[in-house]
Amino acid sequence: MNENERTKHHDPGYGLFIAVWAALMALTAVTVEVSTIHLGFLNVVVAMAIASVKASLVVFFFMHLKYENRTLKTMVLVAFVILAIFIGFTFFDTANR
């Protein structure tokens, strides 16, 4: 791979970043709107799901994880799964009090 291909591969352009930013703003609006609806315990689940999607967008596009090799992606995925397990156990503990 020559230098131009490498640069082109890591430079997605402003259009993609603006699209990701717009998606983040839309997801923030969805989070605020969903918080006004009473869903009980599901409010936390929905908020966490939307936050996970937003975090994924930031990690993949703004932190350039999308262009990294498979090993690094797997390591980050394992870290997120472990974090999700810990957060899940925390919510189960809080819900059963």
Backbone as CSV, one residue per row, in Angstrom:
resi,resn,N_x,N_y,N_z,CA_x,CA_y,CA_z,C_x,C_y,C_z
1,MET,0.848,-1.163,0.000,0.000,0.000,0.000,0.895,1.228,0.000
2,ASN,0.713,2.097,-0.973,1.535,3.300,-1.007,0.965,4.363,-0.074
3,GLU,1.691,5.482,0.015,1.323,6.521,0.995,-0.017,7.166,0.663
4,ASN,-0.322,7.347,-0.631,-1.599,7.959,-1.012,-2.777,7.083,-0.623
5,GLU,-2.639,5.773,-0.807,-3.728,4.874,-0.427,-3.922,4.867,1.076
6,ARG,-2.804,4.880,1.824,-2.896,4.893,3.276,-3.549,6.187,3.765
7,THR,-3.140,7.327,3.196,-3.716,8.605,3.578,-5.186,8.660,3.226
8,LYS,-5.518,8.154,2.039,-6.911,8.150,1.616,-7.740,7.244,2.513
9,HIS,-7.164,6.136,2.930,-7.878,5.192,3.779,-8.184,5.791,5.148
10,HIS,-7.265,6.619,5.682,-7.456,7.196,7.008,-8.096,8.573,6.975
11,ASP,-8.387,9.097,5.789,-8.988,10.414,5.693,-10.371,10.287,5.065
12,PRO,-11.377,10.043,5.880,-12.704,9.819,5.313,-13.369,11.085,4.805
13,GLY,-12.891,12.252,5.176,-13.479,13.483,4.691,-14.453,14.083,5.686
14,TYR,-14.751,15.352,5.449,-15.616,16.070,6.370,-17.066,15.589,6.304
15,GLY,-17.468,15.095,5.159,-18.861,14.651,5.004,-19.228,13.555,5.978
16,LEU,-18.331,12.597,6.135,-18.596,11.504,7.070,-18.641,12.021,8.508
17,PHE,-17.721,12.896,8.842,-17.702,13.433,10.208,-18.958,14.256,10.500
18,ILE,-19.412,15.011,9.523,-20.636,15.792,9.712,-21.836,14.856,9.848
19,ALA,-21.851,13.777,9.079,-22.947,12.805,9.193,-22.944,12.136,10.568
20,VAL,-21.765,11.786,11.055,-21.679,11.174,12.393,-22.099,12.171,13.458
21,TRP,-21.668,13.413,13.324,-22.061,14.448,14.280,-23.580,14.625,14.262
22,ALA,-24.184,14.647,13.082,-25.642,14.779,12.985,-26.330,13.585,13.637
23,ALA,-25.774,12.394,13.445,-26.354,11.204,14.090,-26.245,11.315,15.601
24,LEU,-25.121,11.818,16.098,-24.966,11.994,17.546,-25.976,13.006,18.080
25,MET,-26.198,14.087,17.366,-27.181,15.079,17.800,-28.593,14.495,17.774
26,ALA,-28.903,13.724,16.731,-30.229,13.101,16.648,-30.432,12.107,17.783
27,LEU,-29.408,11.324,18.091,-29.525,10.362,19.179,-29.651,11.065,20.532
28,THR,-29.008,12.216,20.678,-29.179,12.999,21.904,-30.620,13.484,22.025
29,ALA,-31.185,13.939,20.931,-32.586,14.375,20.945,-33.512,13.203,21.280
30,VAL,-33.207,12.027,20.740,-34.010,10.839,21.050,-33.901,10.497,22.532
31,THR,-32.703,10.615,23.082,-32.512,10.330,24.508,-33.343,11.280,25.366
32,VAL,-33.325,12.537,25.035,-34.101,13.522,25.797,-35.588,13.244,25.650
33,GLU,-36.016,12.925,24.441,-37.443,12.668,24.211,-37.908,11.407,24.941
34,VAL,-37.092,10.365,24.912,-37.470,9.112,25.576,-37.513,9.294,27.096
35,SER,-36.689,10.185,27.608,-36.687,10.402,29.061,-37.994,11.009,29.554
36,THR,-38.766,11.625,28.674,-40.050,12.204,29.081,-41.167,11.173,29.093
37,ILE,-40.911,10.005,28.529,-41.902,8.921,28.488,-41.637,7.985,29.655
38,HIS,-42.681,7.668,30.403,-42.508,6.791,31.560,-42.536,5.326,31.102
39,LEU,-41.384,4.694,31.134,-41.279,3.282,30.746,-40.849,2.410,31.929
40,GLY,-40.735,3.000,33.086,-40.285,2.238,34.251,-38.798,1.937,34.152
41,PHE,-38.449,0.703,34.439,-37.047,0.298,34.404,-36.477,0.354,32.985
42,LEU,-37.357,0.291,31.987,-36.874,0.313,30.596,-36.271,1.666,30.200
43,ASN,-36.581,2.719,30.946,-35.947,4.016,30.654,-34.433,3.903,30.736
44,VAL,-33.959,3.186,31.742,-32.507,3.008,31.897,-31.956,2.156,30.755
45,VAL,-32.680,1.117,30.404,-32.217,0.229,29.333,-32.143,0.984,28.003
46,VAL,-33.168,1.765,27.717,-33.182,2.530,26.459,-32.068,3.576,26.465
47,ALA,-31.911,4.258,27.593,-30.843,5.275,27.674,-29.466,4.641,27.503
48,MET,-29.264,3.484,28.113,-27.971,2.812,27.967,-27.751,2.315,26.536
49,ALA,-28.803,1.847,25.887,-28.677,1.385,24.503,-28.301,2.542,23.575
50,ILE,-28.971,3.671,23.755,-28.663,4.835,22.918,-27.255,5.344,23.215
51,ALA,-26.881,5.345,24.484,-25.530,5.785,24.843,-24.475,4.852,24.255
52,SER,-24.776,3.553,24.197,-23.831,2.606,23.602,-23.645,2.869,22.110
53,VAL,-24.736,3.158,21.439,-24.641,3.462,20.004,-23.825,4.738,19.788
54,LYS,-24.085,5.754,20.625,-23.334,7.005,20.503,-21.846,6.778,20.782
55,ALA,-21.542,6.004,21.804,-20.138,5.719,22.121,-19.469,4.955,20.984
56,SER,-20.202,4.030,20.386,-19.647,3.276,19.259,-19.323,4.195,18.084
57,LEU,-20.211,5.132,17.797,-19.954,6.077,16.709,-18.697,6.899,16.976
58,VAL,-18.556,7.351,18.206,-17.375,8.159,18.549,-16.109,7.323,18.438
59,VAL,-16.150,6.109,18.971,-14.954,5.259,18.961,-14.580,4.866,17.533
60,PHE,-15.557,4.500,16.730,-15.245,4.030,15.380,-14.813,5.157,14.444
61,PHE,-15.462,6.302,14.509,-15.184,7.330,13.511,-14.267,8.430,14.025
62,PHE,-14.518,8.965,15.213,-13.676,10.060,15.695,-12.364,9.548,16.283
63,MET,-12.353,8.328,16.802,-11.124,7.769,17.348,-10.466,6.810,16.365
64,HIS,-11.011,6.699,15.144,-10.430,5.955,14.024,-10.283,4.457,14.280
65,LEU,-11.106,3.890,15.146,-11.032,2.448,15.364,-11.471,1.678,14.123
66,LYS,-12.287,2.293,13.303,-12.772,1.641,12.090,-11.618,1.235,11.164
67,TYR,-10.529,1.983,11.205,-9.422,1.749,10.280,-8.295,0.939,10.912
68,GLU,-8.486,0.465,12.125,-7.453,-0.328,12.799,-7.581,-1.802,12.433
69,ASN,-6.597,-2.588,12.851,-6.630,-4.001,12.502,-7.601,-4.767,13.412
70,ARG,-7.853,-5.995,13.052,-8.861,-6.802,13.723,-8.505,-7.091,15.188
71,THR,-7.227,-7.227,15.480,-6.809,-7.526,16.856,-7.180,-6.387,17.800
72,LEU,-6.887,-5.170,17.400,-7.218,-4.020,18.242,-8.730,-3.875,18.398
73,LYS,-9.466,-4.092,17.297,-10.931,-4.026,17.380,-11.461,-5.068,18.358
74,THR,-10.900,-6.267,18.313,-11.350,-7.327,19.225,-11.047,-6.960,20.672
75,MET,-9.864,-6.405,20.915,-9.507,-6.018,22.280,-10.454,-4.945,22.812
76,VAL,-10.795,-3.976,21.995,-11.720,-2.921,22.423,-13.107,-3.512,22.654
77,LEU,-13.529,-4.425,21.783,-14.834,-5.061,21.959,-14.888,-5.850,23.267
78,VAL,-13.850,-6.589,23.582,-13.813,-7.355,24.831,-13.881,-6.410,26.037
79,ALA,-13.169,-5.297,25.963,-13.212,-4.320,27.061,-14.621,-3.761,27.237
80,PHE,-15.307,-3.465,26.119,-16.669,-2.948,26.218,-17.631,-4.003,26.764
81,VAL,-17.440,-5.255,26.379,-18.319,-6.317,26.883,-18.130,-6.473,28.390
82,ILE,-16.890,-6.455,28.837,-16.627,-6.556,30.283,-17.227,-5.360,31.015
83,LEU,-17.086,-4.172,30.459,-17.679,-2.986,31.065,-19.200,-3.098,31.115
84,ALA,-19.800,-3.595,30.040,-21.259,-3.761,30.015,-21.710,-4.773,31.058
85,ILE,-20.949,-5.830,31.252,-21.302,-6.820,32.272,-21.272,-6.172,33.656
86,PHE,-20.244,-5.418,33.954,-20.156,-4.756,35.261,-21.288,-3.753,35.454
87,ILE,-21.589,-2.979,34.429,-22.689,-2.013,34.541,-24.015,-2.745,34.706
88,GLY,-24.185,-3.838,33.972,-25.411,-4.633,34.106,-25.589,-5.189,35.503
89,PHE,-24.532,-5.728,36.085,-24.630,-6.240,37.453,-24.933,-5.119,38.440
90,THR,-24.396,-3.941,38.191,-24.692,-2.802,39.065,-26.171,-2.452,39.001
91,PHE,-26.742,-2.455,37.797,-28.171,-2.141,37.679,-29.033,-3.246,38.268
92,PHE,-28.635,-4.505,38.116,-29.407,-5.587,38.743,-29.391,-5.437,40.251
93,ASP,-28.255,-5.087,40.806,-28.152,-4.880,42.240,-29.029,-3.715,42.687
94,THR,-29.008,-2.632,41.940,-29.814,-1.467,42.285,-31.306,-1.761,42.136
95,ALA,-31.687,-2.521,41.127,-33.103,-2.813,40.894,-33.681,-3.741,41.953
96,ASN,-32.870,-4.556,42.579,-33.374,-5.516,43.568,-33.322,-4.991,44.993
97,ARG,-33.037,-3.758,45.201,-33.019,-3.189,46.571,-34.375,-2.722,46.968
